[in-house]
Amino acid sequence: MKKSLLALVLPSLFASTVGAVEVYKDDGQSVDIYGRAYVGHNFGSEDSDEYGNDSYIRIGAKLKSDISESLSAFGRYEVQYDLKDSEKDPTTKTRLAYVGLDSEVGAFSFGRQYGAVSLVSDITDIAYTNAYGGNTGVGSDHQGTGRDNSLLKYSNKFGGLQLDATYRFEEAQNEQDEIDGKQNAAYGLATTYELDFGLTLAAGFNASSPTDDYDASIFLVGASYKKGPVNVAATYAQGSEFEAKGKDHTAYELAVEYKITKQLRAQVLYNFQEIEETVSSTKTDSVDDLVFGVRYDFNKSLRTVAEYRINGVDGKDDDFHLAARYSF
């Protein structure tokens, strides 16, 4: 494919979810396009914020260009169109946007990307639907832990050991922060180690200074074991004023999956988070979920999923989520 033709093809691919995976490869350069269409609905209490439609379209591109035999440049862009509201209220968000260099000593990248400790939290953030899981405290635009802006990242793998380190440069998080002049620098470090018999161990730490009068940090450990049709995973998190000023938290997630057939699999998840007020030492359960899920894969692109959540938090109802997902 000539470069002039590529310039015409790429804009149309970003405007649609239909396209080939590899759209360009020549002279050490490549462009891969990927995407997902997720249509889901949450059945439960109408008073819940999660009730109703939960659908989105996601599309992204991965770019790579060889500089020399030992050095290459790469980039990634990913955007999501949330479809919870009507056509009159479209919601678009940039999930990822970064560039970097890959060398013999590791990969260096900068932009909007995943913080280091996501390496640990992702071990149990494996719910089948878009509705459940991910309750350790790690999150997008939160102290440089999940996807966040202005992140400088180093990543390298030494045999079975992977090491990620990130530094989030100071930047106002929202309009009010800009008004107040608040900035937030953060750094994170995480590692995983894969053993030959299916066990993976992980640990990570993230620290930040949301304001001048307090510091926030979170420590995570995790492990997963995969053998044949069985996948068992667990993570534990301890946060010091990480969720908010004056609030410590403890969280853990457990996941067990069994692949029944080539196409059918089932999963059980348990998510728990406890908030403790640092002044009064009052403890409150903010998350207490038991989730049962079933997934059926028609092929590598299309799957249907269903999950039922038993909610153990006082005042919150059980709910059920049904969805279909198409990926390329």
Short mmCIF file of C-alpha atoms in Angstrom, two decimals:
data_model
loop_
_atom_site.label_atom_id
_atom_site.label_comp_id
_atom_site.label_asym_id
_atom_site.label_seq_id
_atom_site.Cartn_x
_atom_site.Cartn_y
_atom_site.Cartn_z
CA MET A 1 0.00 0.00 0.00
CA LYS A 2 1.44 3.37 -0.97
CA LYS A 3 1.79 6.03 1.68
CA SER A 4 -0.48 8.41 -0.21
CA LEU A 5 -3.23 5.79 -0.16
CA LEU A 6 -2.61 5.15 3.54
CA ALA A 7 -3.27 8.81 4.27
CA LEU A 8 -6.71 8.42 2.73
CA VAL A 9 -7.56 5.11 4.35
CA LEU A 10 -6.69 5.88 7.98
CA PRO A 11 -9.29 8.64 8.58
CA SER A 12 -12.09 6.40 7.34
CA LEU A 13 -10.95 3.59 9.62
CA PHE A 14 -11.05 5.83 12.68
CA ALA A 15 -14.62 6.82 11.78
CA SER A 16 -15.82 3.23 11.55
CA THR A 17 -15.51 -0.05 13.41
CA VAL A 18 -15.10 -2.07 10.24
CA GLY A 19 -11.62 -2.74 8.86
CA ALA A 20 -8.76 -5.18 8.60
CA VAL A 21 -6.44 -5.74 11.54
CA GLU A 22 -3.25 -4.95 9.59
CA VAL A 23 -3.79 -2.05 7.22
CA TYR A 24 -0.20 -1.21 6.38
CA LYS A 25 3.19 -2.94 6.54
CA ASP A 26 6.20 -1.93 4.49
CA ASP A 27 9.86 -0.96 4.96
CA GLY A 28 9.89 -1.60 8.71
CA GLN A 29 6.65 0.29 9.35
CA SER A 30 3.27 -1.12 10.32
CA VAL A 31 -0.19 0.11 11.30
CA ASP A 32 -2.71 -2.17 13.03
CA ILE A 33 -6.32 -1.19 13.62
CA TYR A 34 -8.46 -2.85 16.28
CA GLY A 35 -11.90 -2.25 17.73
CA ARG A 36 -14.80 -3.43 19.82
CA ALA A 37 -18.57 -3.02 19.86
CA TYR A 38 -20.13 -3.69 23.27
CA VAL A 39 -23.89 -3.65 23.81
CA GLY A 40 -25.12 -4.33 27.33
CA HIS A 41 -28.02 -3.70 29.67
CA ASN A 42 -28.11 -3.69 33.45
CA PHE A 43 -31.27 -5.09 35.05
CA GLY A 44 -31.76 -4.06 38.66
CA SER A 45 -33.03 -1.20 40.75
CA GLU A 46 -34.03 1.85 38.73
CA ASP A 47 -32.56 3.97 41.52
CA SER A 48 -29.07 2.64 40.76
CA ASP A 49 -26.65 4.73 38.68
CA GLU A 50 -25.73 1.55 36.78
CA TYR A 51 -29.33 0.75 35.72
CA GLY A 52 -30.17 0.58 32.03
CA ASN A 53 -28.16 0.74 28.84
CA ASP A 54 -24.41 0.16 29.00
CA SER A 55 -22.97 0.19 25.48
CA TYR A 56 -19.94 1.62 23.73
CA ILE A 57 -17.86 1.54 20.57
CA ARG A 58 -14.08 1.43 20.89
CA ILE A 59 -11.46 1.75 18.17
CA GLY A 60 -7.70 2.09 18.26
CA ALA A 61 -4.50 1.96 16.27
CA LYS A 62 -1.03 0.60 17.01
CA LEU A 63 1.87 2.01 15.02
CA LYS A 64 5.47 0.84 14.78
CA SER A 65 8.48 2.05 12.83
CA ASP A 66 11.96 0.50 12.84
CA ILE A 67 14.80 2.99 13.34
CA SER A 68 17.65 0.48 13.47
CA GLU A 69 18.14 -3.19 14.23
CA SER A 70 17.95 -2.51 17.97
CA LEU A 71 15.69 0.55 18.12
CA SER A 72 12.09 1.16 17.03
CA ALA A 73 9.44 3.81 17.55
CA PHE A 74 5.86 3.00 18.50
CA GLY A 75 2.60 4.77 19.16
CA ARG A 76 -0.93 3.96 20.19
CA TYR A 77 -4.25 5.77 20.09
CA GLU A 78 -7.57 4.50 21.42
CA VAL A 79 -10.91 6.28 21.59
CA GLN A 80 -14.28 5.19 22.99
CA TYR A 81 -17.78 6.38 22.15
CA ASP A 82 -20.12 5.77 25.09
CA LEU A 83 -23.68 5.05 24.01
CA LYS A 84 -25.51 5.21 27.34
CA ASP A 85 -27.27 8.41 26.34
CA SER A 86 -29.14 9.35 23.20
CA GLU A 87 -27.71 10.78 19.98
CA LYS A 88 -28.32 14.22 21.43
CA ASP A 89 -25.80 13.60 24.22
CA PRO A 90 -22.81 11.76 22.74
CA THR A 91 -19.89 11.02 25.03
CA THR A 92 -16.42 10.52 23.56
CA LYS A 93 -13.26 9.89 25.55
CA THR A 94 -9.65 9.24 24.66
CA ARG A 95 -8.54 6.12 26.51
CA LEU A 96 -4.95 5.94 25.27
CA ALA A 97 -2.61 8.26 23.36
CA TYR A 98 1.14 7.77 23.69
CA VAL A 99 4.39 7.41 21.76
CA GLY A 100 7.66 5.77 22.68
CA LEU A 101 10.93 4.03 21.85
CA ASP A 102 11.64 0.31 22.22
CA SER A 103 15.27 -0.66 22.69
CA GLU A 104 17.49 -3.44 24.01
CA VAL A 105 17.30 -1.89 27.50
CA GLY A 106 13.51 -1.65 27.55
CA ALA A 107 10.61 0.47 26.29
CA PHE A 108 10.18 4.16 27.13
CA SER A 109 6.87 5.91 26.42
CA PHE A 110 5.04 9.13 27.25
CA GLY A 111 1.42 10.21 27.05
CA ARG A 112 -1.94 8.90 28.22
CA GLN A 113 -1.35 5.29 29.18
CA TYR A 114 -1.62 2.75 32.01
CA GLY A 115 0.15 3.38 35.30
CA ALA A 116 2.60 0.77 36.59
CA VAL A 117 0.34 -0.74 39.28
CA SER A 118 -2.25 -1.69 36.64
CA LEU A 119 0.11 -4.60 36.06
CA VAL A 120 -1.09 -5.95 39.44
CA SER A 121 -4.75 -4.86 39.51
CA ASP A 122 -5.40 -6.33 36.06
CA ILE A 123 -4.84 -9.83 37.46
CA THR A 124 -8.38 -9.87 38.89
CA ASP A 125 -9.99 -7.14 36.76
CA ILE A 126 -11.33 -9.87 34.45
CA ALA A 127 -15.12 -9.68 34.75
CA TYR A 128 -16.96 -10.82 31.62
CA THR A 129 -19.15 -7.71 31.41
CA ASN A 130 -18.43 -4.01 31.59
CA ALA A 131 -20.32 -3.63 34.87
CA TYR A 132 -18.35 -5.35 37.62
CA GLY A 133 -14.89 -5.71 39.12
CA GLY A 134 -11.96 -3.34 39.46
CA ASN A 135 -12.50 -2.31 43.09
CA THR A 136 -8.96 -2.28 44.50
CA GLY A 137 -8.87 1.51 44.25
CA VAL A 138 -6.80 1.68 41.07
CA GLY A 139 -8.67 3.71 38.46
CA SER A 140 -8.49 5.98 35.46
CA ASP A 141 -7.26 9.53 36.15
CA HIS A 142 -6.65 8.61 39.79
CA GLN A 143 -3.17 9.39 41.10
CA GLY A 144 -1.46 7.95 38.00
CA THR A 145 -2.64 4.38 38.60
CA GLY A 146 -5.06 3.47 35.81
CA ARG A 147 -5.06 5.26 32.46
CA ASP A 148 -3.77 8.76 33.09
CA ASN A 149 -2.30 11.75 31.27
CA SER A 150 1.31 12.95 31.21
CA LEU A 151 2.67 9.55 32.21
CA LEU A 152 6.30 8.69 31.56
CA LYS A 153 6.70 4.91 31.54
CA TYR A 154 9.50 2.38 31.48
CA SER A 155 8.76 -1.29 30.83
CA ASN A 156 11.04 -4.27 30.37
CA LYS A 157 10.95 -8.04 30.63
CA PHE A 158 13.80 -10.18 31.91
CA GLY A 159 12.81 -13.78 31.24
CA GLY A 160 9.77 -14.40 33.44
CA LEU A 161 10.16 -11.09 35.28
CA GLN A 162 8.38 -7.95 34.06
CA LEU A 163 9.11 -4.52 35.51
CA ASP A 164 7.02 -1.36 34.98
CA ALA A 165 7.80 2.10 36.38
CA THR A 166 5.80 5.28 35.81
CA TYR A 167 6.01 8.94 36.74
CA ARG A 168 3.07 11.27 36.34
CA PHE A 169 4.06 14.88 35.81
CA GLU A 170 2.26 17.60 37.71
CA GLU A 171 -0.95 18.66 36.03
CA ALA A 172 -4.36 20.01 37.01
CA GLN A 173 -6.90 17.16 37.04
CA ASN A 174 -10.07 19.17 36.36
CA GLU A 175 -11.42 22.67 35.97
CA GLN A 176 -11.70 23.23 39.72
CA ASP A 177 -8.09 22.15 40.20
CA GLU A 178 -7.05 24.71 37.62
CA ILE A 179 -8.97 27.37 39.53
CA ASP A 180 -7.45 26.30 42.86
CA GLY A 181 -4.01 25.88 41.36
CA LYS A 182 -3.77 22.26 42.53
CA GLN A 183 -1.37 19.84 40.84
CA ASN A 184 -0.62 16.20 41.37
CA ALA A 185 2.64 14.40 40.70
CA ALA A 186 2.70 10.63 41.20
CA TYR A 187 5.01 7.70 40.72
CA GLY A 188 4.47 3.95 40.57
CA LEU A 189 6.50 0.76 40.45
CA ALA A 190 5.25 -2.78 39.79
CA THR A 191 6.58 -6.18 38.90
CA THR A 192 5.28 -9.62 37.96
CA TYR A 193 7.08 -12.94 37.84
CA GLU A 194 5.79 -15.90 35.82
CA LEU A 195 6.86 -19.36 36.88
CA ASP A 196 6.97 -22.31 34.50
CA PHE A 197 4.11 -24.25 36.12
CA GLY A 198 1.43 -21.56 35.63
CA LEU A 199 1.84 -19.38 38.74
CA THR A 200 2.30 -15.61 38.43
CA LEU A 201 3.20 -13.38 41.39
CA ALA A 202 2.83 -9.58 41.37
CA ALA A 203 3.44 -6.55 43.58
CA GLY A 204 3.16 -2.80 43.10
CA PHE A 205 3.33 0.55 44.88
CA ASN A 206 2.05 4.00 43.92
CA ALA A 207 2.48 7.32 45.75
CA SER A 208 1.32 10.87 45.12
CA SER A 209 0.70 14.25 46.76
CA PRO A 210 -2.82 15.31 45.73
CA THR A 211 -2.47 18.57 47.68
CA ASP A 212 0.19 20.25 49.79
CA ASP A 213 -1.38 19.09 53.07
CA TYR A 214 -1.43 15.31 52.59
CA ASP A 215 0.13 12.39 50.72
CA ALA A 216 -1.59 9.35 49.25
CA SER A 217 -0.27 5.86 48.55
CA ILE A 218 -1.43 2.36 47.66
CA PHE A 219 0.31 -1.02 47.89
CA LEU A 220 -0.91 -4.07 45.97
CA VAL A 221 0.02 -7.73 45.79
CA GLY A 222 -1.50 -10.40 43.59
CA ALA A 223 -1.19 -13.91 42.27
CA SER A 224 -2.77 -16.02 39.54
CA TYR A 225 -2.59 -19.67 38.64
CA LYS A 226 -3.51 -21.03 35.22
CA LYS A 227 -3.57 -24.75 34.52
CA GLY A 228 -5.63 -26.33 31.77
CA PRO A 229 -9.24 -25.06 31.97
CA VAL A 230 -8.76 -23.48 35.42
CA ASN A 231 -7.76 -19.90 36.20
CA VAL A 232 -7.58 -18.71 39.83
CA ALA A 233 -6.52 -15.15 40.74
CA ALA A 234 -6.40 -12.90 43.79
CA THR A 235 -5.30 -9.33 44.59
CA TYR A 236 -4.99 -7.40 47.84
CA ALA A 237 -4.69 -3.63 48.20
CA GLN A 238 -3.92 -1.33 51.12
CA GLY A 239 -4.40 2.39 50.58
CA SER A 240 -3.37 5.33 52.75
CA GLU A 241 -5.67 8.28 52.00
CA PHE A 242 -5.66 7.02 48.43
CA GLU A 243 -9.43 7.12 47.90
CA ALA A 244 -9.74 10.54 49.55
CA LYS A 245 -8.22 12.74 52.21
CA GLY A 246 -8.79 11.26 55.66
CA LYS A 247 -9.86 7.87 54.28
CA ASP A 248 -7.74 4.72 54.28
CA HIS A 249 -8.95 1.58 52.54
CA THR A 250 -8.42 -2.16 52.37
CA ALA A 251 -9.58 -4.18 49.38
CA TYR A 252 -9.27 -7.63 47.93
CA GLU A 253 -10.57 -9.40 44.85
CA LEU A 254 -10.87 -13.10 44.12
CA ALA A 255 -11.64 -14.71 40.75
CA VAL A 256 -12.13 -18.34 39.72
CA GLU A 257 -12.80 -19.31 36.11
CA TYR A 258 -13.41 -22.70 34.58
CA LYS A 259 -13.42 -23.33 30.83
CA ILE A 260 -16.19 -25.91 30.38
CA THR A 261 -15.82 -26.35 26.62
CA LYS A 262 -13.92 -24.57 23.86
CA GLN A 263 -16.73 -22.03 23.63
CA LEU A 264 -18.33 -22.01 27.08
CA ARG A 265 -16.81 -20.85 30.35
CA ALA A 266 -18.03 -19.79 33.79
CA GLN A 267 -16.61 -17.49 36.45
CA VAL A 268 -17.12 -16.49 40.09
CA LEU A 269 -15.80 -13.15 41.41
CA TYR A 270 -15.71 -11.71 44.91
CA ASN A 271 -14.88 -8.03 45.43
CA PHE A 272 -14.56 -6.31 48.80
CA GLN A 273 -13.48 -2.84 49.89
CA GLU A 274 -13.53 -1.31 53.38
CA ILE A 275 -13.09 2.42 54.07
CA GLU A 276 -11.67 3.59 57.40
CA GLU A 277 -11.89 7.20 58.58
CA THR A 278 -8.41 8.18 59.78
CA VAL A 279 -9.72 10.46 62.56
CA SER A 280 -12.58 8.42 64.02
CA SER A 281 -11.37 4.94 62.91
CA THR A 282 -14.94 4.27 61.72
CA LYS A 283 -15.04 1.44 59.17
CA THR A 284 -17.59 1.10 56.36
CA ASP A 285 -17.96 -1.56 53.68
CA SER A 286 -18.09 0.33 50.37
CA VAL A 287 -17.92 -2.77 48.13
CA ASP A 288 -19.11 -6.31 48.91
CA ASP A 289 -19.95 -8.11 45.65
CA LEU A 290 -20.36 -11.76 44.75
CA VAL A 291 -20.65 -12.12 40.97
CA PHE A 292 -21.56 -15.22 38.95
CA GLY A 293 -20.81 -15.05 35.22
CA VAL A 294 -21.20 -17.13 32.07
CA ARG A 295 -19.55 -16.49 28.72
CA TYR A 296 -20.16 -18.11 25.34
CA ASP A 297 -17.77 -17.51 22.42
CA PHE A 298 -19.28 -18.01 18.97
CA ASN A 299 -15.81 -17.43 17.49
CA LYS A 300 -12.74 -15.31 18.31
CA SER A 301 -14.70 -12.12 17.53
CA LEU A 302 -18.23 -12.56 18.90
CA ARG A 303 -19.19 -13.48 22.44
CA THR A 304 -22.27 -13.19 24.65
CA VAL A 305 -21.95 -12.75 28.42
CA ALA A 306 -24.23 -12.68 31.45
CA GLU A 307 -23.41 -11.87 35.08
CA TYR A 308 -25.50 -11.76 38.25
CA ARG A 309 -24.30 -9.76 41.26
CA ILE A 310 -25.29 -10.38 44.85
CA ASN A 311 -24.70 -7.02 46.53
CA GLY A 312 -23.76 -7.24 50.21
CA VAL A 313 -23.59 -3.49 50.86
CA ASP A 314 -26.50 -2.17 52.93
CA GLY A 315 -29.03 -0.28 50.84
CA LYS A 316 -27.84 -1.65 47.51
CA ASP A 317 -29.80 -4.18 45.46
CA ASP A 318 -28.71 -7.22 43.49
CA ASP A 319 -28.56 -6.80 39.72
CA PHE A 320 -28.06 -8.68 36.47
CA HIS A 321 -26.03 -7.67 33.41
CA LEU A 322 -26.46 -9.08 29.91
CA ALA A 323 -24.22 -8.13 26.97
CA ALA A 324 -22.80 -9.06 23.58
CA ARG A 325 -19.34 -8.07 22.38
CA TYR A 326 -17.79 -8.06 18.93
CA SER A 327 -14.04 -7.48 18.60
CA PHE A 328 -11.58 -7.30 15.74
#
